[in-house]
């Protein structure tokens, strides 16, 4: 298996622009997690899905953030409008069962100018 | 302890020396304790998953122990090598939130 795939790997955008991050989980994994990593807060869980259904989005910082999972092999995290404080590395992870090891993608490094 | 806490935050170790660091976590509603190794510019990779009090896991020169009653886990590295330089994350599984990650111990092995 190719592992968790994320795109783009790097994104530089201007404040106010819409940003869409993409994730393809490992085939057969029922859970998908979106994390944000910053120096100050470490790795924060934003939202997770089970069988394509959002279960807990309490970590999503603001209404500017939204996530979807239209099918078992694809998820998006959208920021609209983006702000400089959104600059971070965004990771997607997946696993078969909720409490088991999560397999992380390579991350998307976002810089909002 | 309400959150997952790791100490020290960073650590410089001479090549060849052994070292260890700590993960502390809430012991209530505990399900599992995970250790990940995270190299710069890469994604976290799983090292160990432990579930039972007294569990010990080993992979090469790296080992980990678990005490679920008092809520801590130790990670040991024997005979540190430069390639061991990384951030070591622990994560607690329990409750409805999936894994709760600590902020990591940043380990630098000096040749």
PDB file of N, CA and C in Angstrom, chain A residues 51-98:
ATOM      1  N   UNK A  51     -16.069   5.882   8.710  1.00  0.00           N
ATOM      2  CA  UNK A  51     -16.874   5.487   7.552  1.00  0.00           C
ATOM      3  C   UNK A  51     -17.471   6.704   6.845  1.00  0.00           C
ATOM      4  N   UNK A  52     -16.641   7.693   6.641  1.00  0.00           N
ATOM      5  CA  UNK A  52     -16.949   8.910   5.880  1.00  0.00           C
ATOM      6  C   UNK A  52     -17.827   9.896   6.624  1.00  0.00           C
ATOM      7  N   UNK A  53     -18.212   9.578   7.833  1.00  0.00           N
ATOM      8  CA  UNK A  53     -19.100  10.464   8.598  1.00  0.00           C
ATOM      9  C   UNK A  53     -18.283  11.239   9.625  1.00  0.00           C
ATOM     10  N   UNK A  54     -18.416  12.570   9.670  1.00  0.00           N
ATOM     11  CA  UNK A  54     -17.681  13.328  10.693  1.00  0.00           C
ATOM     12  C   UNK A  54     -18.234  12.993  12.071  1.00  0.00           C
ATOM     13  N   UNK A  55     -17.324  12.613  12.993  1.00  0.00           N
ATOM     14  CA  UNK A  55     -17.753  12.200  14.324  1.00  0.00           C
ATOM     15  C   UNK A  55     -17.542  13.303  15.346  1.00  0.00           C
ATOM     16  N   UNK A  56     -16.372  13.911  15.301  1.00  0.00           N
ATOM     17  CA  UNK A  56     -16.045  14.933  16.296  1.00  0.00           C
ATOM     18  C   UNK A  56     -15.264  16.046  15.608  1.00  0.00           C
ATOM     19  N   UNK A  57     -15.873  17.212  15.519  1.00  0.00           N
ATOM     20  CA  UNK A  57     -15.186  18.351  14.908  1.00  0.00           C
ATOM     21  C   UNK A  57     -14.923  19.443  15.945  1.00  0.00           C
ATOM     22  N   UNK A  58     -14.904  19.061  17.206  1.00  0.00           N
ATOM     23  CA  UNK A  58     -14.735  20.065  18.265  1.00  0.00           C
ATOM     24  C   UNK A  58     -13.361  20.719  18.229  1.00  0.00           C
ATOM     25  N   UNK A  59     -12.412  20.097  17.539  1.00  0.00           N
ATOM     26  CA  UNK A  59     -11.081  20.683  17.430  1.00  0.00           C
ATOM     27  C   UNK A  59     -10.938  21.680  16.303  1.00  0.00           C
ATOM     28  N   UNK A  60     -11.927  21.804  15.469  1.00  0.00           N
ATOM     29  CA  UNK A  60     -11.863  22.770  14.367  1.00  0.00           C
ATOM     30  C   UNK A  60     -11.885  24.173  14.968  1.00  0.00           C
ATOM     31  N   UNK A  61     -10.872  24.974  14.661  1.00  0.00           N
ATOM     32  CA  UNK A  61     -10.712  26.236  15.386  1.00  0.00           C
ATOM     33  C   UNK A  61     -11.817  27.260  15.144  1.00  0.00           C
ATOM     34  N   UNK A  62     -12.288  27.365  13.926  1.00  0.00           N
ATOM     35  CA  UNK A  62     -13.287  28.393  13.625  1.00  0.00           C
ATOM     36  C   UNK A  62     -14.143  27.937  12.459  1.00  0.00           C
ATOM     37  N   UNK A  63     -15.182  28.714  12.211  1.00  0.00           N
ATOM     38  CA  UNK A  63     -16.061  28.402  11.081  1.00  0.00           C
ATOM     39  C   UNK A  63     -15.341  28.522   9.746  1.00  0.00           C
ATOM     40  N   UNK A  64     -14.197  29.135   9.746  1.00  0.00           N
ATOM     41  CA  UNK A  64     -13.440  29.244   8.496  1.00  0.00           C
ATOM     42  C   UNK A  64     -12.918  27.874   8.051  1.00  0.00           C
ATOM     43  N   UNK A  65     -12.881  26.933   8.981  1.00  0.00           N
ATOM     44  CA  UNK A  65     -12.391  25.591   8.690  1.00  0.00           C
ATOM     45  C   UNK A  65     -13.575  24.654   8.441  1.00  0.00           C
ATOM     46  N   UNK A  66     -13.446  23.856   7.387  1.00  0.00           N
ATOM     47  CA  UNK A  66     -14.456  22.835   7.129  1.00  0.00           C
ATOM     48  C   UNK A  66     -13.780  21.611   6.537  1.00  0.00           C
ATOM     49  N   UNK A  67     -14.360  20.443   6.783  1.00  0.00           N
ATOM     50  CA  UNK A  67     -13.794  19.197   6.260  1.00  0.00           C
ATOM     51  C   UNK A  67     -14.911  18.324   5.734  1.00  0.00           C
ATOM     52  N   UNK A  68     -14.577  17.595   4.675  1.00  0.00           N
ATOM     53  CA  UNK A  68     -15.539  16.679   4.076  1.00  0.00           C
ATOM     54  C   UNK A  68     -14.855  15.366   3.753  1.00  0.00           C
ATOM     55  N   UNK A  69     -15.680  14.335   3.666  1.00  0.00           N
ATOM     56  CA  UNK A  69     -15.169  13.031   3.224  1.00  0.00           C
ATOM     57  C   UNK A  69     -16.244  12.421   2.330  1.00  0.00           C
ATOM     58  N   UNK A  70     -16.252  12.765   1.059  1.00  0.00           N
ATOM     59  CA  UNK A  70     -17.315  12.310   0.155  1.00  0.00           C
ATOM     60  C   UNK A  70     -17.313  10.809  -0.107  1.00  0.00           C
ATOM     61  N   UNK A  71     -16.161  10.171   0.054  1.00  0.00           N
ATOM     62  CA  UNK A  71     -16.098   8.717  -0.102  1.00  0.00           C
ATOM     63  C   UNK A  71     -14.948   8.165   0.727  1.00  0.00           C
ATOM     64  N   UNK A  72     -14.814   6.853   0.736  1.00  0.00           N
ATOM     65  CA  UNK A  72     -13.850   6.198   1.638  1.00  0.00           C
ATOM     66  C   UNK A  72     -12.397   6.475   1.278  1.00  0.00           C
ATOM     67  N   UNK A  73     -12.156   7.023   0.108  1.00  0.00           N
ATOM     68  CA  UNK A  73     -10.767   7.191  -0.314  1.00  0.00           C
ATOM     69  C   UNK A  73     -10.354   8.649  -0.480  1.00  0.00           C
ATOM     70  N   UNK A  74     -11.161   9.570   0.031  1.00  0.00           N
ATOM     71  CA  UNK A  74     -10.817  10.971  -0.205  1.00  0.00           C
ATOM     72  C   UNK A  74     -11.430  11.879   0.860  1.00  0.00           C
ATOM     73  N   UNK A  75     -10.598  12.806   1.354  1.00  0.00           N
ATOM     74  CA  UNK A  75     -11.091  13.803   2.294  1.00  0.00           C
ATOM     75  C   UNK A  75     -10.427  15.135   1.989  1.00  0.00           C
ATOM     76  N   UNK A  76     -11.141  16.208   2.285  1.00  0.00           N
ATOM     77  CA  UNK A  76     -10.582  17.552   2.123  1.00  0.00           C
ATOM     78  C   UNK A  76     -10.731  18.340   3.407  1.00  0.00           C
ATOM     79  N   UNK A  77      -9.768  19.216   3.622  1.00  0.00           N
ATOM     80  CA  UNK A  77      -9.829  20.199   4.691  1.00  0.00           C
ATOM     81  C   UNK A  77      -9.709  21.563   4.026  1.00  0.00           C
ATOM     82  N   UNK A  78     -10.712  22.399   4.239  1.00  0.00           N
ATOM     83  CA  UNK A  78     -10.751  23.685   3.554  1.00  0.00           C
ATOM     84  C   UNK A  78     -10.686  24.823   4.559  1.00  0.00           C
ATOM     85  N   UNK A  79      -9.932  25.842   4.212  1.00  0.00           N
ATOM     86  CA  UNK A  79      -9.853  27.047   5.039  1.00  0.00           C
ATOM     87  C   UNK A  79     -10.268  28.222   4.152  1.00  0.00           C
ATOM     88  N   UNK A  80     -11.320  28.906   4.553  1.00  0.00           N
ATOM     89  CA  UNK A  80     -11.823  30.009   3.752  1.00  0.00           C
ATOM     90  C   UNK A  80     -12.479  31.050   4.659  1.00  0.00           C
ATOM     91  N   UNK A  81     -11.976  32.270   4.743  1.00  0.00           N
ATOM     92  CA  UNK A  81     -10.718  32.745   4.166  1.00  0.00           C
ATOM     93  C   UNK A  81      -9.522  32.395   5.044  1.00  0.00           C
ATOM     94  N   UNK A  82      -8.385  32.235   4.452  1.00  0.00           N
ATOM     95  CA  UNK A  82      -7.191  31.879   5.239  1.00  0.00           C
ATOM     96  C   UNK A  82      -6.600  33.126   5.906  1.00  0.00           C
ATOM     97  N   UNK A  83      -5.937  32.885   7.025  1.00  0.00           N
ATOM     98  CA  UNK A  83      -5.281  33.961   7.776  1.00  0.00           C
ATOM     99  C   UNK A  83      -3.853  33.526   8.107  1.00  0.00           C
ATOM    100  N   UNK A  84      -2.954  34.487   8.345  1.00  0.00           N
ATOM    101  CA  UNK A  84      -1.559  34.124   8.647  1.00  0.00           C
ATOM    102  C   UNK A  84      -1.431  33.151   9.825  1.00  0.00           C
ATOM    103  N   UNK A  85      -2.309  33.260  10.816  1.00  0.00           N
ATOM    104  CA  UNK A  85      -2.207  32.356  11.979  1.00  0.00           C
ATOM    105  C   UNK A  85      -2.594  30.922  11.648  1.00  0.00           C
ATOM    106  N   UNK A  86      -3.075  30.681  10.451  1.00  0.00           N
ATOM    107  CA  UNK A  86      -3.371  29.306  10.024  1.00  0.00           C
ATOM    108  C   UNK A  86      -2.111  28.601   9.530  1.00  0.00           C
ATOM    109  N   UNK A  87      -1.024  29.327   9.411  1.00  0.00           N
ATOM    110  CA  UNK A  87       0.223  28.729   8.934  1.00  0.00           C
ATOM    111  C   UNK A  87       0.655  27.618   9.888  1.00  0.00           C
ATOM    112  N   UNK A  88       0.849  26.436   9.354  1.00  0.00           N
ATOM    113  CA  UNK A  88       1.165  25.264  10.172  1.00  0.00           C
ATOM    114  C   UNK A  88       1.413  24.090   9.227  1.00  0.00           C
ATOM    115  N   UNK A  89       1.720  22.946   9.817  1.00  0.00           N
ATOM    116  CA  UNK A  89       1.745  21.696   9.045  1.00  0.00           C
ATOM    117  C   UNK A  89       0.463  20.940   9.363  1.00  0.00           C
ATOM    118  N   UNK A  90      -0.249  20.540   8.340  1.00  0.00           N
ATOM    119  CA  UNK A  90      -1.512  19.815   8.503  1.00  0.00           C
ATOM    120  C   UNK A  90      -1.289  18.356   8.110  1.00  0.00           C
ATOM    121  N   UNK A  91      -1.573  17.472   9.055  1.00  0.00           N
ATOM    122  CA  UNK A  91      -1.395  16.046   8.820  1.00  0.00           C
ATOM    123  C   UNK A  91      -2.752  15.354   8.731  1.00  0.00           C
ATOM    124  N   UNK A  92      -2.775  14.354   7.878  1.00  0.00           N
ATOM    125  CA  UNK A  92      -3.910  13.447   7.801  1.00  0.00           C
ATOM    126  C   UNK A  92      -3.408  12.083   8.268  1.00  0.00           C
ATOM    127  N   UNK A  93      -4.243  11.356   8.984  1.00  0.00           N
ATOM    128  CA  UNK A  93      -3.868  10.019   9.446  1.00  0.00           C
ATOM    129  C   UNK A  93      -5.078   9.110   9.327  1.00  0.00           C
ATOM    130  N   UNK A  94      -4.816   7.807   9.236  1.00  0.00           N
ATOM    131  CA  UNK A  94      -5.929   6.866   9.172  1.00  0.00           C
ATOM    132  C   UNK A  94      -5.595   5.602   9.943  1.00  0.00           C
ATOM    133  N   UNK A  95      -6.636   4.875  10.338  1.00  0.00           N
ATOM    134  CA  UNK A  95      -6.444   3.562  10.940  1.00  0.00           C
ATOM    135  C   UNK A  95      -7.697   2.721  10.781  1.00  0.00           C
ATOM    136  N   UNK A  96      -7.550   1.432  11.127  1.00  0.00           N
ATOM    137  CA  UNK A  96      -8.677   0.507  10.964  1.00  0.00           C
ATOM    138  C   UNK A  96      -9.661   0.611  12.114  1.00  0.00           C
ATOM    139  N   UNK A  97      -9.105   0.725  13.306  1.00  0.00           N
ATOM    140  CA  UNK A  97      -9.958   0.810  14.478  1.00  0.00           C
ATOM    141  C   UNK A  97      -9.548   2.012  15.302  1.00  0.00           C
ATOM    142  N   UNK A  98     -10.494   2.549  16.010  1.00  0.00           N
ATOM    143  CA  UNK A  98     -10.387   3.874  16.611  1.00  0.00           C
ATOM    144  C   UNK A  98      -9.147   4.079  17.463  1.00  0.00           C
TER     145      UNK A  98
END
